[in-house]
mmCIF file of C-alpha atoms in Angstrom:
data_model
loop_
_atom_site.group_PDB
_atom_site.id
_atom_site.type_symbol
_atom_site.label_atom_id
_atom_site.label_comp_id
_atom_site.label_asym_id
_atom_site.label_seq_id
_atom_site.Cartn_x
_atom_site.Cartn_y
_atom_site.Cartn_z
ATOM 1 C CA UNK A 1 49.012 -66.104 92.647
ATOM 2 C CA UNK A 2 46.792 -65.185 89.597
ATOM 3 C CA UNK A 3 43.943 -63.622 89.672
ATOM 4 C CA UNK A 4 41.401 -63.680 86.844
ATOM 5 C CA UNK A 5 38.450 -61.356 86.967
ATOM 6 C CA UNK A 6 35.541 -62.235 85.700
ATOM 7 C CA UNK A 7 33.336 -59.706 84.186
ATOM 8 C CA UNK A 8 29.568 -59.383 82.680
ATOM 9 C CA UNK A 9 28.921 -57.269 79.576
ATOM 10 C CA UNK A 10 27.356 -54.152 80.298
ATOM 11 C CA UNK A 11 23.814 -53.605 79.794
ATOM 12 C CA UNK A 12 23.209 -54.527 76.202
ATOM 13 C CA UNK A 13 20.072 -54.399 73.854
ATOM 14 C CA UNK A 14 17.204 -57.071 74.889
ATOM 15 C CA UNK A 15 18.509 -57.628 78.140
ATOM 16 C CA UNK A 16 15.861 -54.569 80.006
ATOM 17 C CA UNK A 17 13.162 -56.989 78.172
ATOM 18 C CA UNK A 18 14.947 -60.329 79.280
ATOM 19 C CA UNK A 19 15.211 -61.658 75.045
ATOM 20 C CA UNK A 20 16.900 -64.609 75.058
ATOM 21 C CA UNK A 21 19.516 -62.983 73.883
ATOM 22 C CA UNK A 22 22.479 -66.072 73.399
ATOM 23 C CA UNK A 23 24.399 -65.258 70.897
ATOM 24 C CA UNK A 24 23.006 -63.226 68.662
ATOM 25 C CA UNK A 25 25.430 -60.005 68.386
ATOM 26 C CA UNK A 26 23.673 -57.221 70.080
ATOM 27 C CA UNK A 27 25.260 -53.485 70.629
ATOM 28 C CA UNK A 28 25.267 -52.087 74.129
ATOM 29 C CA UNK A 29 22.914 -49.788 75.588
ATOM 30 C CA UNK A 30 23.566 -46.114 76.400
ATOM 31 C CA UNK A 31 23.313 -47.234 79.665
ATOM 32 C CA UNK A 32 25.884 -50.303 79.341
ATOM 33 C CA UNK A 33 28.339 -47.427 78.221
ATOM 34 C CA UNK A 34 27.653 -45.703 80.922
ATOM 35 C CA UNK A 35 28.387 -49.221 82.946
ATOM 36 C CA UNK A 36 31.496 -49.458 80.911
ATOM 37 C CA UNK A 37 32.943 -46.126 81.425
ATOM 38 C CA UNK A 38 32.565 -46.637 85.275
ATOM 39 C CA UNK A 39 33.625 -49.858 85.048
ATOM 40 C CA UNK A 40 36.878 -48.788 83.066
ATOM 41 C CA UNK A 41 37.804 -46.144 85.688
ATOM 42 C CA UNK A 42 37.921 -48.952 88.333
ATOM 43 C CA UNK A 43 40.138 -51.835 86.296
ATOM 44 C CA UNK A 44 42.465 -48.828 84.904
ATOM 45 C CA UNK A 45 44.125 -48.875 88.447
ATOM 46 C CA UNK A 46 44.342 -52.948 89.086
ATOM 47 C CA UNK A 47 46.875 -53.852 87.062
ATOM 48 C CA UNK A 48 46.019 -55.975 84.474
ATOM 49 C CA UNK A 49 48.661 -57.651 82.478
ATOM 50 C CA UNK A 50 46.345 -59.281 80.033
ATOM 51 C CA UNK A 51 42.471 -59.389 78.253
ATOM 52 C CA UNK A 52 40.482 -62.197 76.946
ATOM 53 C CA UNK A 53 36.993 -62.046 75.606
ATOM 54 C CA UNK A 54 33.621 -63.046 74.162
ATOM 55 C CA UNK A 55 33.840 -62.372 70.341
ATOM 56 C CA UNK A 56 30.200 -60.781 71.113
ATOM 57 C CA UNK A 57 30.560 -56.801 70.366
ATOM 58 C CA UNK A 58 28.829 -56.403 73.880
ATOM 59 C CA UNK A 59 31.120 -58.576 75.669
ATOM 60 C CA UNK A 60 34.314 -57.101 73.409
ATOM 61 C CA UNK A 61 33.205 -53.346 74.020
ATOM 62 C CA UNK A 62 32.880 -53.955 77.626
ATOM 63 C CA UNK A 63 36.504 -55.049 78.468
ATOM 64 C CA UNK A 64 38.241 -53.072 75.521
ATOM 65 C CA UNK A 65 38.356 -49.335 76.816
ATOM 66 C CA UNK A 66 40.096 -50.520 79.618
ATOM 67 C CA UNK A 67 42.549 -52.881 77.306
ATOM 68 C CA UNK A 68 43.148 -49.724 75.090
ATOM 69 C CA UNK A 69 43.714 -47.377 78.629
ATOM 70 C CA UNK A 70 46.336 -50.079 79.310
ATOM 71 C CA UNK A 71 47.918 -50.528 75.755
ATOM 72 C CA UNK A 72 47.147 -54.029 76.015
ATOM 73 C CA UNK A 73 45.437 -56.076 73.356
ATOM 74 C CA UNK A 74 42.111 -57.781 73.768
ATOM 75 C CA UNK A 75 42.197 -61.367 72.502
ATOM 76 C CA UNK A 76 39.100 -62.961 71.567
ATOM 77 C CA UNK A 77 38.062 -66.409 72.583
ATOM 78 C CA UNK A 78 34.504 -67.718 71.002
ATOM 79 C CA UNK A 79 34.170 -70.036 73.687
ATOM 80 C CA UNK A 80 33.167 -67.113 76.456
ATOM 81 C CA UNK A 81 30.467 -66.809 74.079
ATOM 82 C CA UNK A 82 26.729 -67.333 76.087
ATOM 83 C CA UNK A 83 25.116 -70.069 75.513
ATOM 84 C CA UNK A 84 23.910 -70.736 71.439
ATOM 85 C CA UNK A 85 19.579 -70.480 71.572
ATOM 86 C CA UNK A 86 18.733 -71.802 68.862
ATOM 87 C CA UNK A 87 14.858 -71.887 68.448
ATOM 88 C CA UNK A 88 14.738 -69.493 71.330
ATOM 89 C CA UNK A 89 17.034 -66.449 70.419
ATOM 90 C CA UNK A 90 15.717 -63.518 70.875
ATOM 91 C CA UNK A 91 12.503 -64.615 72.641
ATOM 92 C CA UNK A 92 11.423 -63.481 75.747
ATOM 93 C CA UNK A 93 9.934 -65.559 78.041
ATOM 94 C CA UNK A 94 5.862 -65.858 77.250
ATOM 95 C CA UNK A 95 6.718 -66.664 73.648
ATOM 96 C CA UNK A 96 8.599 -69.371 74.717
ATOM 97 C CA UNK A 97 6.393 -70.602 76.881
ATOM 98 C CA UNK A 98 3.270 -70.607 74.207
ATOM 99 C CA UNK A 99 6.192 -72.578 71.910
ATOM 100 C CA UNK A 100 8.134 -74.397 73.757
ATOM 101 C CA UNK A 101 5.641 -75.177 76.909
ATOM 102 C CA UNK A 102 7.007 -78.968 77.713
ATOM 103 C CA UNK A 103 10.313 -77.863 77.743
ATOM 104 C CA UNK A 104 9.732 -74.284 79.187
ATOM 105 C CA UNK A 105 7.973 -76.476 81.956
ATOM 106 C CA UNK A 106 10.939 -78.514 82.816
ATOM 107 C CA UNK A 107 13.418 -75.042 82.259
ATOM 108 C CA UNK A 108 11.068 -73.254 84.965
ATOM 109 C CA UNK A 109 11.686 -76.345 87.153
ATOM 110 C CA UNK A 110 15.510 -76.101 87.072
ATOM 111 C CA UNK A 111 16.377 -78.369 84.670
ATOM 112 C CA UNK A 112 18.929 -77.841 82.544
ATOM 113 C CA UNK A 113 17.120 -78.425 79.200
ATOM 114 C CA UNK A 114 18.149 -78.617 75.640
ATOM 115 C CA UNK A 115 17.372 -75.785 73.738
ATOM 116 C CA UNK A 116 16.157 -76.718 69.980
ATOM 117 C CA UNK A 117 18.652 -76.273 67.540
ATOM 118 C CA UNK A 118 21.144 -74.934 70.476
ATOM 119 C CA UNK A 119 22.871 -75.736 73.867
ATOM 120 C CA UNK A 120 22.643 -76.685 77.519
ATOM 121 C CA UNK A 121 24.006 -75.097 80.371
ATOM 122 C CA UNK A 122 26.756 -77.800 80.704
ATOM 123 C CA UNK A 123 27.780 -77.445 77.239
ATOM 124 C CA UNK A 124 28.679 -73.382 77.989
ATOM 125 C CA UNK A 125 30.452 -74.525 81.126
ATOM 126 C CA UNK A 126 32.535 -77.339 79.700
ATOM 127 C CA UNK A 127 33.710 -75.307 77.058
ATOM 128 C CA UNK A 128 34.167 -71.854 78.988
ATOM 129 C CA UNK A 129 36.383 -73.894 81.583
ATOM 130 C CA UNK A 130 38.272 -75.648 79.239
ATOM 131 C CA UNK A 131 39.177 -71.654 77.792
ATOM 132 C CA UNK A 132 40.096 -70.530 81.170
ATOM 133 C CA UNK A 133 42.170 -73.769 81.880
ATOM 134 C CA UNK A 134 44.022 -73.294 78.478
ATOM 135 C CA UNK A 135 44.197 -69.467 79.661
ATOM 136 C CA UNK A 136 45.808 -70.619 82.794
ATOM 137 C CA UNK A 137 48.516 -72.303 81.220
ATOM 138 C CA UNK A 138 49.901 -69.258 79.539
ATOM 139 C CA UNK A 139 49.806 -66.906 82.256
ATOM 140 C CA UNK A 140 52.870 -66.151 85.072
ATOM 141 C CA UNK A 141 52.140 -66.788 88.666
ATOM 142 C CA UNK A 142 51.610 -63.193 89.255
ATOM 143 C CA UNK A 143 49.475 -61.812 86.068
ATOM 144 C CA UNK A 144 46.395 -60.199 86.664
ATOM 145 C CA UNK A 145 43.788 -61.142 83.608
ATOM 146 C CA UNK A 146 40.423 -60.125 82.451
ATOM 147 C CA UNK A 147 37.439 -62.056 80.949
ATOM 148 C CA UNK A 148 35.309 -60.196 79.575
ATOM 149 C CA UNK A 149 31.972 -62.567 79.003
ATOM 150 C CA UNK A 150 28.484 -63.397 79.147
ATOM 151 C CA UNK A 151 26.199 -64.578 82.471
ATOM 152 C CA UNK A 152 26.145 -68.291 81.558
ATOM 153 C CA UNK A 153 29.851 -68.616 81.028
ATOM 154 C CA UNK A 154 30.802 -66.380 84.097
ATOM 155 C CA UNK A 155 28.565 -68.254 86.488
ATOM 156 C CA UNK A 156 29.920 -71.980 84.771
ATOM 157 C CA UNK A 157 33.437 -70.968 85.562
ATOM 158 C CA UNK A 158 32.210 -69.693 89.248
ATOM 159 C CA UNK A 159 30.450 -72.984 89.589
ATOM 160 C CA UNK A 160 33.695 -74.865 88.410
ATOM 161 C CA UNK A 161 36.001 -72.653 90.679
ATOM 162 C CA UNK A 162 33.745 -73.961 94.312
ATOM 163 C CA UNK A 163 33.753 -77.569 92.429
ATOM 164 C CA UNK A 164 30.303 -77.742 91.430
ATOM 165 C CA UNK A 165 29.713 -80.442 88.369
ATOM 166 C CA UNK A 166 27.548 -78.631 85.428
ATOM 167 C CA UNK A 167 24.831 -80.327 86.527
ATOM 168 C CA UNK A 168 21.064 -78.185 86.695
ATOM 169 C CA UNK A 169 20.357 -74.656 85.436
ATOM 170 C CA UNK A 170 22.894 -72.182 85.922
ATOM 171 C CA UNK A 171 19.863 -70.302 87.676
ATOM 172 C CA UNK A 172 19.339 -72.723 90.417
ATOM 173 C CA UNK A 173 23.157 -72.528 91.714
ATOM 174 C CA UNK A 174 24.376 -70.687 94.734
ATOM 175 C CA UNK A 175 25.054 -67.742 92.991
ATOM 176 C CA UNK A 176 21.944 -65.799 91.149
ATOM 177 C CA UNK A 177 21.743 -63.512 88.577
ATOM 178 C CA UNK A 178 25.097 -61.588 87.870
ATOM 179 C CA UNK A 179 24.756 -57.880 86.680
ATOM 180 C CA UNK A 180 26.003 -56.071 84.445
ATOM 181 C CA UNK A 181 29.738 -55.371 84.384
ATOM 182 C CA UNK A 182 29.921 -57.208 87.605
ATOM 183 C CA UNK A 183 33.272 -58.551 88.549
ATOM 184 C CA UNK A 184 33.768 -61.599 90.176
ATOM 185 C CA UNK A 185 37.046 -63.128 91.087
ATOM 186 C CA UNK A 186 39.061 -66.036 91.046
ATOM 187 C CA UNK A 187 42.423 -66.691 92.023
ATOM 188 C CA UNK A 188 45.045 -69.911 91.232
ATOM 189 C CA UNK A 189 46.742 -72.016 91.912
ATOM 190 C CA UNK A 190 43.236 -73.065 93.773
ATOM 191 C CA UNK A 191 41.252 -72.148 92.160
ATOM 192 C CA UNK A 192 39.826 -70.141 94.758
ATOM 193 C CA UNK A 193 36.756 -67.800 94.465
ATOM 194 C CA UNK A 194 36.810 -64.382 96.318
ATOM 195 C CA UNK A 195 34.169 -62.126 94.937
ATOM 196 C CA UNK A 196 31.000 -62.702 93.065
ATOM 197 C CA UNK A 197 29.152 -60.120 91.159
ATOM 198 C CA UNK A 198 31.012 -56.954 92.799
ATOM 199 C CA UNK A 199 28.917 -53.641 91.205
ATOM 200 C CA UNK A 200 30.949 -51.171 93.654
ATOM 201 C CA UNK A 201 31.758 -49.247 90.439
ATOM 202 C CA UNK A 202 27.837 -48.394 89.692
ATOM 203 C CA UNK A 203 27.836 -46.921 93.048
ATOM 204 C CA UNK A 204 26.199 -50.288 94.421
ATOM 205 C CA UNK A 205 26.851 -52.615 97.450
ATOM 206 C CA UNK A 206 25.488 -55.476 95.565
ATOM 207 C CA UNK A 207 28.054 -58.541 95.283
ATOM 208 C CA UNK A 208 29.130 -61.522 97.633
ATOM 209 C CA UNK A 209 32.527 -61.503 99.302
ATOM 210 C CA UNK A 210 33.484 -65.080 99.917
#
């Protein structure tokens, strides 16, 4: 069996104000350090064998204290990148409302909209599956790896591991926000989904065990 383990930046700059933050590439927080330094005490001991991530430095510096504890290499993927903005980066949610209020309308109902000059929802699952699948093919049976990523791409491959179609906001799935430098995991051949946003490292009991 492997087992990939899905995990959310740590708290990065723009996320405490909710910016539509996408891609633009935005340091960590002292507290997302803080986040990463727990969360690098509990993956030390798991036994990775390998780590993939977002080209993002807040995606990157989240999974690569761990990599360098291990001696292993982090290898960069641009498609665990969160979704692309466009006319919305780094927006929060009132100014895109006063610009955008037809489509911030249809967003606010669940649909999984367009963004001007950017992507959809399906769009960052399609492509964040299609790097995990090719990820899958390179792996042996008993490898442990790491994905270090973004909220849209983690909950896409979460949504593709239970067999949900990329269909509707990422939002409006079964799963909810996902916090910082949660872990959620997912096992093959399967695939098969066993945790979803675990935080037990923050000192949390947040996270669904499934």
């Amino acid at each position: 069996m492997t087992r990939v383990l899905v995990v959310r930046h740590g708290e990065a700059e723009g996320n405490r104000e909710h910016r539509f933050i996408g891609q633009s590439d935005v340091p960590l927080t002292a507290q997302g350090r803080s986040q990463v330094e727990a969360l690098t005490g509990r993956l030390s001991a798991i036994g990775l064998t390998r780590v993939v991530s977002s080209d993002l430095q807040r995606a990157s510096n989240t999974v690569g204290p761990v990599a360098e504890l291990l001696g292993l290499e982090v290898e960069h993927d641009v498609r665990f990148r969160e979704i692309a903005n466009g006319e919305w980066a780094n927006l929060v949610a009132a100014e895109v409302a006063d610009r955008f209020p037809d489509l911030w309308a249809r967003y606010r109902d669940g649909e999984d909209v367009d963004r001007p000059g950017g992507e959809c929802w399906a769009d960052v699952q399609i492509r964040a599956v299609a790097a995990l699948e090719e990820l899958l093919t390179d792996v042996a049976a008993d490898d442990t790896v790491l994905v270090g990523t973004h909220a849209g791409p983690a909950l896409g491959m979460l949504r593709w591991a239970i067999g949900r179609p990329q269909h509707g906001s990422v939002w409006a799935g079964p799963f909810g926000q996902l916090h910082n430098t949660s872990i959620s995991t997912i096992s093959v051949p399967g695939p098969r989904l066993h945790t979803v946003n675990d935080t037990g490292h923050l000192g949390t009991s947040e996270g669904l065990f499934v």
